Tab-separated table of N, CA and C in Angstrom:
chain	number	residue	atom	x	y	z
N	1	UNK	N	-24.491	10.335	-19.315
N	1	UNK	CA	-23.298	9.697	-18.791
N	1	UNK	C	-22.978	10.265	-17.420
N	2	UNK	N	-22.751	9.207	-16.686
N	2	UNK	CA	-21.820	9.885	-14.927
N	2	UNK	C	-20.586	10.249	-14.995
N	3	UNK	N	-20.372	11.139	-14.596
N	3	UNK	CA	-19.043	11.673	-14.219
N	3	UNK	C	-18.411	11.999	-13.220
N	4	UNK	N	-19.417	11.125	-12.067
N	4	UNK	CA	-18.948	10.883	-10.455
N	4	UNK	C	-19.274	9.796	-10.081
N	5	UNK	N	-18.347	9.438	-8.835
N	5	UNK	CA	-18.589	8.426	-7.986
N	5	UNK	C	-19.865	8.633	-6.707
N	6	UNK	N	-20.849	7.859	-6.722
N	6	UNK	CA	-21.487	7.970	-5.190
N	6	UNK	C	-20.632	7.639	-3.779
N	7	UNK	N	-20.775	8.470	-2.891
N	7	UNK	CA	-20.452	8.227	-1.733
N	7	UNK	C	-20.130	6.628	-1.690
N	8	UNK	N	-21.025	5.713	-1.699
N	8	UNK	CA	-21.825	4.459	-1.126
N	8	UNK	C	-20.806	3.821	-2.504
N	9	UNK	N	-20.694	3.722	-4.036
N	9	UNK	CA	-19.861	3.469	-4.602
N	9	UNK	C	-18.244	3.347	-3.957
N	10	UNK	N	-17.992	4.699	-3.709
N	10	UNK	CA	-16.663	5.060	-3.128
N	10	UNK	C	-16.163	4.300	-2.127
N	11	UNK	N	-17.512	3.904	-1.222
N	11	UNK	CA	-16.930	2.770	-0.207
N	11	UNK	C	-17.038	2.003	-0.222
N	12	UNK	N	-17.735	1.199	-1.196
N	12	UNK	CA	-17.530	0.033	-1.953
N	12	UNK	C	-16.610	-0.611	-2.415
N	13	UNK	N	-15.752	0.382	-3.083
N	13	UNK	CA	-14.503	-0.024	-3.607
N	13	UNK	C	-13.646	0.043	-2.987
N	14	UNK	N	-13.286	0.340	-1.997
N	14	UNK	CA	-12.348	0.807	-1.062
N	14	UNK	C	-13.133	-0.390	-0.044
N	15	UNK	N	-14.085	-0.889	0.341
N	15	UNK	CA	-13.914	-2.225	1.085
N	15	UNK	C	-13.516	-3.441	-0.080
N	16	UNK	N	-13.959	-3.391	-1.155
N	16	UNK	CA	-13.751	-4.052	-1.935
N	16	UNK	C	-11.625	-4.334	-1.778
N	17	UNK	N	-11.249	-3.000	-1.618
N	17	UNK	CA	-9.399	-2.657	-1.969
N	17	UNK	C	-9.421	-3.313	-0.088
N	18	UNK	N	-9.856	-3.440	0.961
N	18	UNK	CA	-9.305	-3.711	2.133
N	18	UNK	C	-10.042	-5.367	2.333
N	19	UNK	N	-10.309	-5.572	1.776
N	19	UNK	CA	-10.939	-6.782	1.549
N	19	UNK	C	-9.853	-8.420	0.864
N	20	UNK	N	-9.234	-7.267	-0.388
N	20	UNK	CA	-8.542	-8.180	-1.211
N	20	UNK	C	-9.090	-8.156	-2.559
N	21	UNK	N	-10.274	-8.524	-2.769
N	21	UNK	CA	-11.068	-8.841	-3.819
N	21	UNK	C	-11.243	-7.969	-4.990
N	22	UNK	N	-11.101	-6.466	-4.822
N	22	UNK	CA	-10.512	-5.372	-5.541
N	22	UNK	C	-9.964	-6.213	-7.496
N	23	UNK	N	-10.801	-6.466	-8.400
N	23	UNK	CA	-10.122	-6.406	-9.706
N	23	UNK	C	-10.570	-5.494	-10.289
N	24	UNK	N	-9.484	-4.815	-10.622
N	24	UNK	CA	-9.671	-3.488	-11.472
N	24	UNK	C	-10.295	-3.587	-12.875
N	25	UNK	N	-9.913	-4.647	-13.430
N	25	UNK	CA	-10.623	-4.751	-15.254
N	25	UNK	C	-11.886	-5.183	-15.242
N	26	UNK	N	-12.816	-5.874	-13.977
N	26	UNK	CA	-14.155	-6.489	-13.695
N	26	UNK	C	-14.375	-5.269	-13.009
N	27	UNK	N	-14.003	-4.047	-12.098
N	27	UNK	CA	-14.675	-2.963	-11.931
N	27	UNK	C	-14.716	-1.971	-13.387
N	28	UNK	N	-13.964	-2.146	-14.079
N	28	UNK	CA	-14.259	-1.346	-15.131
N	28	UNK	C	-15.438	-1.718	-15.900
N	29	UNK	N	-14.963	-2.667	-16.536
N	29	UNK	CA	-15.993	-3.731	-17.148
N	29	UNK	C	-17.549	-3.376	-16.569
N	30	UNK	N	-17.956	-3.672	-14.918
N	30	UNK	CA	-18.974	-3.031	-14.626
N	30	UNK	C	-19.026	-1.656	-14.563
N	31	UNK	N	-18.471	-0.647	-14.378
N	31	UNK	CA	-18.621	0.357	-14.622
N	31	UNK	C	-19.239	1.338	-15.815
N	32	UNK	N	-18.851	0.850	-16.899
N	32	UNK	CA	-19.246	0.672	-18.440
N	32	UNK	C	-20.716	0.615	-18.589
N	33	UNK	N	-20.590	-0.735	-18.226
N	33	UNK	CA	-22.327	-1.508	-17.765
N	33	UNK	C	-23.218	-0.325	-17.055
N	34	UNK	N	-22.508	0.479	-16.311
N	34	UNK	CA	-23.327	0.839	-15.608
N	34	UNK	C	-23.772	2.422	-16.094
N	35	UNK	N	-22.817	2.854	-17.570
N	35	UNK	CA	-23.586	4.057	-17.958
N	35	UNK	C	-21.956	4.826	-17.466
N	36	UNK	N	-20.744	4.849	-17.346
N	36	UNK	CA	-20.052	5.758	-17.691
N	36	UNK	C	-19.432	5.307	-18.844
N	37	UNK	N	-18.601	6.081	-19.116
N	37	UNK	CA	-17.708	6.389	-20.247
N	37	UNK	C	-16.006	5.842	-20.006
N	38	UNK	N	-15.719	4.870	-20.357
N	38	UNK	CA	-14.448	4.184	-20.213
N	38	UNK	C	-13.632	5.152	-19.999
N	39	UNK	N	-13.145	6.222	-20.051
N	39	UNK	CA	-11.421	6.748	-20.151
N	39	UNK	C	-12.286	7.729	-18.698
N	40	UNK	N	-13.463	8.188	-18.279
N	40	UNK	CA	-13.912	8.688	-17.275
N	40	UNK	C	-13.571	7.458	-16.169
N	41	UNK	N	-14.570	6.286	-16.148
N	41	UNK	CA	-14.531	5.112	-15.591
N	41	UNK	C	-12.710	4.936	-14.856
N	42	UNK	N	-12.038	4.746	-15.361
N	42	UNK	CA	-10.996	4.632	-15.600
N	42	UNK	C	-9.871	5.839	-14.240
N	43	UNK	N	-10.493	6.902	-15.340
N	43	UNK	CA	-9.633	7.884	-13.992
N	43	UNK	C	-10.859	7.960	-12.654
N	44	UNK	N	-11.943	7.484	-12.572
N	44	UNK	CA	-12.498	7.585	-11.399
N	44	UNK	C	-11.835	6.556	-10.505
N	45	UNK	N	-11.938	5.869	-11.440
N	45	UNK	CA	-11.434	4.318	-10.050
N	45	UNK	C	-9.752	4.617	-9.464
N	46	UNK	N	-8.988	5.269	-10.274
N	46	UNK	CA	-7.837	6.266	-10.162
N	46	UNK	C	-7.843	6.566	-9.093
N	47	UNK	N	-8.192	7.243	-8.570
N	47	UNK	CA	-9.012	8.828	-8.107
N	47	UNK	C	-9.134	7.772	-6.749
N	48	UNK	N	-10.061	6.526	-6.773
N	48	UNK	CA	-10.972	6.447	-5.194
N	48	UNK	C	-10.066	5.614	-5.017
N	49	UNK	N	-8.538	4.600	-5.872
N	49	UNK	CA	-7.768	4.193	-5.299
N	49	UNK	C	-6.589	4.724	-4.565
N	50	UNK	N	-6.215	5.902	-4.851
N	50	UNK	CA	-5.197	7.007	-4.942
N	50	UNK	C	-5.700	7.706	-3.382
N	51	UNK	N	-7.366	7.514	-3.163
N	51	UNK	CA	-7.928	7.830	-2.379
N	51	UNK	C	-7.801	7.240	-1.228
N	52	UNK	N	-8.357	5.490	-1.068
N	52	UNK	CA	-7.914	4.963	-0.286
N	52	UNK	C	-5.897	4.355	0.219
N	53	UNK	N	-5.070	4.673	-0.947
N	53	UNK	CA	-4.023	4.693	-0.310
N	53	UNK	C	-3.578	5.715	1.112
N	54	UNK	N	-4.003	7.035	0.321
N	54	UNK	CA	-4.284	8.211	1.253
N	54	UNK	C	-4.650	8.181	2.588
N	55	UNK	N	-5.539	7.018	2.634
N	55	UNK	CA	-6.461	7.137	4.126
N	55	UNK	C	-5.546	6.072	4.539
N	56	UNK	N	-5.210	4.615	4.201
N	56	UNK	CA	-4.058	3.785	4.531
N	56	UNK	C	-2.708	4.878	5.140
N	57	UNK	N	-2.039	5.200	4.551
N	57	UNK	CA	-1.586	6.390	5.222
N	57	UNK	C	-1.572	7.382	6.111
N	58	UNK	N	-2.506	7.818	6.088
N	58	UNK	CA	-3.286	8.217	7.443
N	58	UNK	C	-3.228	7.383	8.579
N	59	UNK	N	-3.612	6.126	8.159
N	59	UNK	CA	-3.682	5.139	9.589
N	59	UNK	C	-2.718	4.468	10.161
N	60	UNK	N	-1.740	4.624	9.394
N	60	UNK	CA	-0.322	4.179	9.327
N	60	UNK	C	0.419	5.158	10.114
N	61	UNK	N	0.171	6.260	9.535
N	61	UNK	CA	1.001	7.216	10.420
N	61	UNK	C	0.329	7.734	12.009
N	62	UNK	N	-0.739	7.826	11.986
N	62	UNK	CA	-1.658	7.881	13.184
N	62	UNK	C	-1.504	6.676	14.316
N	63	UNK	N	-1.307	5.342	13.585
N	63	UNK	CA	-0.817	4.066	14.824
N	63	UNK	C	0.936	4.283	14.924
N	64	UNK	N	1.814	5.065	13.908
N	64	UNK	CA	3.024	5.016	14.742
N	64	UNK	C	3.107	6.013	15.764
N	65	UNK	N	2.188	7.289	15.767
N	65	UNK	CA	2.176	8.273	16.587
N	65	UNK	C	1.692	7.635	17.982
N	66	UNK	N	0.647	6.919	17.632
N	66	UNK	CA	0.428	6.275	18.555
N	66	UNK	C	1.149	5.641	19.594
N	67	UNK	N	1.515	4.938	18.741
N	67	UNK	CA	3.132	3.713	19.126
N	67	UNK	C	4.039	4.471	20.414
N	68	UNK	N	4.492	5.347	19.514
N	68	UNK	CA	5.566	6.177	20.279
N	68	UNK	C	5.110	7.071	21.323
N	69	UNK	N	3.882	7.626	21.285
N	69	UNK	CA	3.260	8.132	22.411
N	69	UNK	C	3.366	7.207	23.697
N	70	UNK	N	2.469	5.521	23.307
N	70	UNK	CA	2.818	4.187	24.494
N	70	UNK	C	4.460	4.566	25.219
N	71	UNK	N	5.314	4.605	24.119
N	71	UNK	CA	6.936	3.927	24.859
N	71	UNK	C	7.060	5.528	25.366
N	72	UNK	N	6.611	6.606	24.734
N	72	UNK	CA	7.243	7.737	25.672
N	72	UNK	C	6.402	7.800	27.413
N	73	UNK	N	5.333	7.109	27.358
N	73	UNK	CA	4.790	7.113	28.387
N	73	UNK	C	4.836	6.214	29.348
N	74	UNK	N	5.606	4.795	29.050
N	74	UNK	CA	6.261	4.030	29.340
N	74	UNK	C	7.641	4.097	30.423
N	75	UNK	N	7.818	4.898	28.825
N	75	UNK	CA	9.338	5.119	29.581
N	75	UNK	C	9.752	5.773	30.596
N	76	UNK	N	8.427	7.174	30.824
N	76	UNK	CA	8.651	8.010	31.540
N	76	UNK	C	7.818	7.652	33.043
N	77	UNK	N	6.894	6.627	32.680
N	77	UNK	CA	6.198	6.201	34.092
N	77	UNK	C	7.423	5.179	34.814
N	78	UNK	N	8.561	4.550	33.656
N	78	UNK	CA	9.353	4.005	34.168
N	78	UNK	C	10.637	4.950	35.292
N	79	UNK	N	10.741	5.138	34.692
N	79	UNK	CA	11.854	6.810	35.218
N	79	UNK	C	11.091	7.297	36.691
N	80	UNK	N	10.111	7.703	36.150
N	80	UNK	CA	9.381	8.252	37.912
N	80	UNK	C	9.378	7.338	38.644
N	81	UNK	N	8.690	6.382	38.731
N	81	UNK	CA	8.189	5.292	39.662
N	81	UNK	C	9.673	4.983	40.350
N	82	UNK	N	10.422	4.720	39.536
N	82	UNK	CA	11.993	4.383	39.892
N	82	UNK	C	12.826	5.289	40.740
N	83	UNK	N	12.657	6.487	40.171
N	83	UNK	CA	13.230	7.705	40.994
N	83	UNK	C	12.277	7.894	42.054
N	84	UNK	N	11.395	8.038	42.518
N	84	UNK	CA	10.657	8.221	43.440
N	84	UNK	C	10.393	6.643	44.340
N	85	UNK	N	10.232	5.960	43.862
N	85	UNK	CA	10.907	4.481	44.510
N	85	UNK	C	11.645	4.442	45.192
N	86	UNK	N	12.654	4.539	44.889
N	86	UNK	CA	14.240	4.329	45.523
N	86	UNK	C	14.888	5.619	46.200
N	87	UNK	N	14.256	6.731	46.382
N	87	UNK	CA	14.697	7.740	46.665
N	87	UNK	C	13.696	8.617	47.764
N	88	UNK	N	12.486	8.275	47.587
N	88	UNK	CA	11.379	9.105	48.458
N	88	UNK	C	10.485	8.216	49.380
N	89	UNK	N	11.407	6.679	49.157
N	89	UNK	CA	11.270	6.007	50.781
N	89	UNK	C	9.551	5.978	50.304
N	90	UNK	N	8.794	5.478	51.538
N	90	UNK	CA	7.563	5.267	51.721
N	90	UNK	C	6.534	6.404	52.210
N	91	UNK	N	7.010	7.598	51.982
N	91	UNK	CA	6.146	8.755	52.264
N	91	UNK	C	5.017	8.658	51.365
N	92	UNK	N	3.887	8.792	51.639
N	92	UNK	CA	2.087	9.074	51.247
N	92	UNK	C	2.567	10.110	50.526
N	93	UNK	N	2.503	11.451	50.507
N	93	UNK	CA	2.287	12.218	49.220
N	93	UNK	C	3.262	11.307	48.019
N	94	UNK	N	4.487	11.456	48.186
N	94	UNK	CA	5.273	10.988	46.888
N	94	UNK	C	4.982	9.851	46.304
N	95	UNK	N	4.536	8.870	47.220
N	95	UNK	CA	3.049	8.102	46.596
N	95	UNK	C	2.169	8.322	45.305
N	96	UNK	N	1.415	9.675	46.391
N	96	UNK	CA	0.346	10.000	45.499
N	96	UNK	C	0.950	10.630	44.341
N	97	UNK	N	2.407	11.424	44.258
N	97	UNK	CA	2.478	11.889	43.373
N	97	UNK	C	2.721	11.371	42.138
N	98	UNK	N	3.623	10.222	42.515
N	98	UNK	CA	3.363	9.295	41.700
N	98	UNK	C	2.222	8.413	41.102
N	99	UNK	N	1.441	8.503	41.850
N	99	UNK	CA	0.154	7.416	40.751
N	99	UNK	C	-0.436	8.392	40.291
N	100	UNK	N	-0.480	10.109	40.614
N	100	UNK	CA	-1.065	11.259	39.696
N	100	UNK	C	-0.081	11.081	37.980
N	101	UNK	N	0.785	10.897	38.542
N	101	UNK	CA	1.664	10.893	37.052
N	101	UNK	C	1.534	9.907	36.586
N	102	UNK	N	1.795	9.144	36.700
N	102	UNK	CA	1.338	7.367	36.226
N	102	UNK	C	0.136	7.758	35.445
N	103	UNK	N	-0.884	8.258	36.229
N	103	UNK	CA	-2.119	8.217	35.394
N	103	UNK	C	-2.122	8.959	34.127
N	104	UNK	N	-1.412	10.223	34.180
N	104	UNK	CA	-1.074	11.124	33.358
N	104	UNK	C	-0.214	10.356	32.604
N	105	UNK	N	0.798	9.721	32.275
N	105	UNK	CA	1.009	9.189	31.570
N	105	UNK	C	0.080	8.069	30.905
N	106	UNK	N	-0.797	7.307	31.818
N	106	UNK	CA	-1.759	6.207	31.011
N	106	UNK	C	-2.293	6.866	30.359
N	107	UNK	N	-2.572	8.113	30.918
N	107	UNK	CA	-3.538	8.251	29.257
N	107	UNK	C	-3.276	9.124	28.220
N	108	UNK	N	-1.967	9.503	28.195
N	108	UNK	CA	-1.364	10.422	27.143
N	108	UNK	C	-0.513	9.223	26.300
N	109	UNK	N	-0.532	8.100	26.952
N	109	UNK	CA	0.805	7.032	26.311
N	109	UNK	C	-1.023	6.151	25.338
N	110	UNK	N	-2.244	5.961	26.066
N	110	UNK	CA	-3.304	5.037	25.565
N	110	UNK	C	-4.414	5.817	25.376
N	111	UNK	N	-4.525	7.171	24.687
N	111	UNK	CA	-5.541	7.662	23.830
N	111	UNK	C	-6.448	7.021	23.655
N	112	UNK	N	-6.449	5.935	22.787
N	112	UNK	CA	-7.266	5.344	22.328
N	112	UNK	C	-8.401	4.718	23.441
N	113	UNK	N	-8.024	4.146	23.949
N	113	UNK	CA	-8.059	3.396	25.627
N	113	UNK	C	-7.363	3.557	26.867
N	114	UNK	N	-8.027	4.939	27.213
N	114	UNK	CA	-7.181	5.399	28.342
N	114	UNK	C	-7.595	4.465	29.945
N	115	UNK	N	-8.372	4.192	30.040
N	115	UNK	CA	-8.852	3.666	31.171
N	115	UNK	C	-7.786	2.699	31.560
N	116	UNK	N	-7.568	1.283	30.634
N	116	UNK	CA	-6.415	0.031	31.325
N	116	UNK	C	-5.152	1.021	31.298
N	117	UNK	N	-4.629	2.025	30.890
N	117	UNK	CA	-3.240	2.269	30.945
N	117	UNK	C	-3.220	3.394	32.053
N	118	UNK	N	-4.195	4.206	32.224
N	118	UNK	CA	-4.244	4.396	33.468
N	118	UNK	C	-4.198	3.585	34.617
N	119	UNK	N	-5.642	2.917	34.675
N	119	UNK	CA	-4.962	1.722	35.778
N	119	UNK	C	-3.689	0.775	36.162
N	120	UNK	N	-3.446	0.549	34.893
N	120	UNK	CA	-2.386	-0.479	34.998
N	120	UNK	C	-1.056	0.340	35.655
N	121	UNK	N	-1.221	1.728	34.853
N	121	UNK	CA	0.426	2.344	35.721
N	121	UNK	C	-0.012	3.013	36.618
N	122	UNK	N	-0.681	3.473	37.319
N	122	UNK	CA	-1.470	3.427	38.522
N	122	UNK	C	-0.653	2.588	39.630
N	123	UNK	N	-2.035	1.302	39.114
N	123	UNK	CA	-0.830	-0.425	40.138
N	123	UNK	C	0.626	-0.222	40.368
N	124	UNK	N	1.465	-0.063	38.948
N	124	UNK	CA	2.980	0.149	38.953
N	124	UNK	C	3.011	0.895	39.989
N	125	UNK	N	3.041	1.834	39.883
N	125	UNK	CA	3.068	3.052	40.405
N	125	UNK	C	2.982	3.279	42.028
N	126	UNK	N	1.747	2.283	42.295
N	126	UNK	CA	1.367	2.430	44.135
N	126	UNK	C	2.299	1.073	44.479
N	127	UNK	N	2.841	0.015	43.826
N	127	UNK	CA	3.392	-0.977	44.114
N	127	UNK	C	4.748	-0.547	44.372
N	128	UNK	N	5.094	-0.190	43.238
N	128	UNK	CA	6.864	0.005	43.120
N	128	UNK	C	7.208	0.465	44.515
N	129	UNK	N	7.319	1.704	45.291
N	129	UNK	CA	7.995	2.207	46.389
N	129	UNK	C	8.076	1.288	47.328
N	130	UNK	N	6.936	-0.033	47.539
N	130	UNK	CA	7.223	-0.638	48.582
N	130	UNK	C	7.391	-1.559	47.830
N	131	UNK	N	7.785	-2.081	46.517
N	131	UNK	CA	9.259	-3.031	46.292
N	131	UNK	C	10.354	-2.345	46.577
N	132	UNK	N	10.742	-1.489	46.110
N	132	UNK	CA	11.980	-0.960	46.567
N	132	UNK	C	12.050	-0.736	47.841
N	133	UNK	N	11.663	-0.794	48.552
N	133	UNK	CA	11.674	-0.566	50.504
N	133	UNK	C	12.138	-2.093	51.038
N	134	UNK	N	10.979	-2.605	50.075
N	134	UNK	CA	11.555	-4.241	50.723
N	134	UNK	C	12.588	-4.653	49.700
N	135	UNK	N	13.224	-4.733	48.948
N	135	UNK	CA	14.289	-4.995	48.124
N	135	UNK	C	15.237	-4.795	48.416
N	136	UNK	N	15.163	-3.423	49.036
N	136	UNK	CA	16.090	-2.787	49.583
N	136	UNK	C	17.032	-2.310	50.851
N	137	UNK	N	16.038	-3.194	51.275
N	137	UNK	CA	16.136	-3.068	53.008
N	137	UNK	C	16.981	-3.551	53.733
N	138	UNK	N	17.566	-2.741	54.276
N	138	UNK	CA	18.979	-3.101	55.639
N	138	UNK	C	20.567	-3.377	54.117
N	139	UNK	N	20.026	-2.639	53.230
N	139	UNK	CA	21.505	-3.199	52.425
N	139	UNK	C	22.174	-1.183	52.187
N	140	UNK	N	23.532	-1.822	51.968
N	140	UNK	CA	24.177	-0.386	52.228
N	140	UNK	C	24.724	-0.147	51.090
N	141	UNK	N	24.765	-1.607	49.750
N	141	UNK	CA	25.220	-1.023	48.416
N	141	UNK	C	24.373	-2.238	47.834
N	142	UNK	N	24.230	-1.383	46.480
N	142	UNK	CA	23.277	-2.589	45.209
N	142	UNK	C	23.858	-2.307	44.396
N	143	UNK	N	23.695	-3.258	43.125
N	143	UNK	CA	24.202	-3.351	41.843
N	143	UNK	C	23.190	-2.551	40.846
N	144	UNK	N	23.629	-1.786	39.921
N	144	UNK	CA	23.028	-0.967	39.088
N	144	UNK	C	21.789	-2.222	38.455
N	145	UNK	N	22.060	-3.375	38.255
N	145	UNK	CA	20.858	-4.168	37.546
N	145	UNK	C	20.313	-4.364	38.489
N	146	UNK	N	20.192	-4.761	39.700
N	146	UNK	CA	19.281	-5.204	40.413
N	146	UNK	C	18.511	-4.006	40.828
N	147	UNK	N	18.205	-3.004	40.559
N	147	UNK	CA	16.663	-2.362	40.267
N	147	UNK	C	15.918	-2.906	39.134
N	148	UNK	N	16.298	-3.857	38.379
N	148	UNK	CA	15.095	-4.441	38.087
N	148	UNK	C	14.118	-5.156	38.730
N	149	UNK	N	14.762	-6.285	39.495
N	149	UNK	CA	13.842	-6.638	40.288
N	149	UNK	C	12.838	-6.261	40.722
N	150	UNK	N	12.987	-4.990	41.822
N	150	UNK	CA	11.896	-4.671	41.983
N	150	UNK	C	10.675	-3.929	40.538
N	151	UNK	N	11.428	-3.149	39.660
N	151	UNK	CA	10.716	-2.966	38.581
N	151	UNK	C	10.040	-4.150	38.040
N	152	UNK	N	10.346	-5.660	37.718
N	152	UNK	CA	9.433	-6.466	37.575
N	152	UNK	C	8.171	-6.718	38.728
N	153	UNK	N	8.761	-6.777	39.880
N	153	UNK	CA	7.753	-6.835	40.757
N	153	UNK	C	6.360	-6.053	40.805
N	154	UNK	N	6.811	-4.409	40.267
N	154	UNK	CA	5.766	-3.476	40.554
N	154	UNK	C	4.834	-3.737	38.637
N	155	UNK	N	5.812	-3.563	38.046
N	155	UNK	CA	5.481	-3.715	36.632
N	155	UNK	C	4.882	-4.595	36.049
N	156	UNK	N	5.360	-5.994	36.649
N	156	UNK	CA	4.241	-6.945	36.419
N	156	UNK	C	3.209	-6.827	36.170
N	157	UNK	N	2.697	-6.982	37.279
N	157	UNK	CA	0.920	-6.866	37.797
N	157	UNK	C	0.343	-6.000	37.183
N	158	UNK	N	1.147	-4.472	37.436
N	158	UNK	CA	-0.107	-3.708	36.575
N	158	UNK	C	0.178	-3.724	34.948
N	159	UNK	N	0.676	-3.987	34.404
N	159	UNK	CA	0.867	-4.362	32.753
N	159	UNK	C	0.112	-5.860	32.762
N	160	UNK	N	0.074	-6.408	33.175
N	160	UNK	CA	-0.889	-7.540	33.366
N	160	UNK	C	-2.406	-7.237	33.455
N	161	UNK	N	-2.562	-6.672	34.545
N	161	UNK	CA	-4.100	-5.779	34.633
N	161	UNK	C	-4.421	-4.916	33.667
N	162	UNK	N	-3.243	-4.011	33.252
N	162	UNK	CA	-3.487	-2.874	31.944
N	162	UNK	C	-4.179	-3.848	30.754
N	163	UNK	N	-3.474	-5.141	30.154
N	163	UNK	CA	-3.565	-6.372	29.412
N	163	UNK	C	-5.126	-6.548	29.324
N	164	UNK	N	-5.216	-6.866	30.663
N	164	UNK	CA	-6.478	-7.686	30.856
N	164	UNK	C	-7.895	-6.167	30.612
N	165	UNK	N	-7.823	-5.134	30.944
N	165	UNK	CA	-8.661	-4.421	31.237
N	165	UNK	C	-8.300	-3.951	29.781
N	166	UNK	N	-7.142	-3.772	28.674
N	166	UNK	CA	-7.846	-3.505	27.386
N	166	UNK	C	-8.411	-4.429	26.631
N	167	UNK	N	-8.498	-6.055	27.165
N	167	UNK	CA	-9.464	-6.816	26.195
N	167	UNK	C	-10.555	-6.751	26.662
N	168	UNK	N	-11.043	-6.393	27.713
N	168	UNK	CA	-12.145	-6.376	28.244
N	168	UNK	C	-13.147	-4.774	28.025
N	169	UNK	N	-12.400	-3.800	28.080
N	169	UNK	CA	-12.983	-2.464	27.970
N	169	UNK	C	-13.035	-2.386	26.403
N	170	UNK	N	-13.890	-2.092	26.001
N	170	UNK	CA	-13.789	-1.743	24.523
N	170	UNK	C	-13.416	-0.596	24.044
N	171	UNK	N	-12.492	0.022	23.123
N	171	UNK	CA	-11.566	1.684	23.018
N	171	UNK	C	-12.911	1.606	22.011
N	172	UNK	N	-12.687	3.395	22.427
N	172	UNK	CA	-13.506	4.061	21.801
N	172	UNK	C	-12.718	4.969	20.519
């Protein structure tokens, strides 16, 4: 009699459980068939379902980490670009310092696929200061919303490009 699962079993059933097709009384049923012992049979399939919830879990919690990594990196390429936008004028380094951070954020916010979220807030990033230069220009007061504007302007494009360059790049 067996009193284990094979590897190659184990992932069987567990594509079988991500699949749909997963019936537990026709895996027993074959199981039987196949030379274990019903009340063994039984807590094995236990065991590799209990198993794959486990790893569901895992991936669940690993894509919200994920998640929230994107909006903290988001948020914070939003914040710079903006403050350094509207405040550090069209000077070349603060530029650069900004698309150094941008990048640093693309790829601490897109792990998975760092390349489009680098680029894409990159674009933001070298765009924004000269929306805000021209947005802003020759006026002596603005309205707290109208920094969006230019934030769509710069944000656009490269979240558009970020878009386009993760269907195209394949994450590793």
């Amino acid at each position: 009699m067996q009193t284990d699962f094979s590897y190659a079993k184990q992932e069987e059933i567990k594509k079988k459980l991500r699949a749909g097709t997963f019936d537990a009384n026709q895996e027993l049923i074959d199981l039987i068939r196949l030379g274990y012992d019903p009340v063994t049979a039984k807590e094995l399939l236990i065991k590799v379902i209990k198993s794959h919830k486990d790893d569901l879990y895992e991936e669940t919690k690993e894509a919200k980490a994920s998640e929230e990594r994107g909006n903290v990196a988001f948020a914070a390429v939003i914040m710079i670009t903006t403050f350094l936008g509207m405040f550090g004028g069209n000077n070349g380094l603060i530029i650069l310092i900004s698309i150094v951070v941008a990048c640093f954020c693309g790829y601490y916010g897109n792990q998975e696929n760092p390349i489009p979220g680098m680029v894409g807030y990159a674009i933001a990033a070298m765009i924004m200061p000269f929306a805000c230069g021209f947005y802003f220009k020759g006026r002596s007061t603005i309205l707290n919303l109208e920094i969006l504007i230019p934030l769509l302007f710069s944000f656009g494009p490269g979240l558009l490009i970020k878009y386009i360059l993760s269907q195209i790049l394949p994450s590793d």
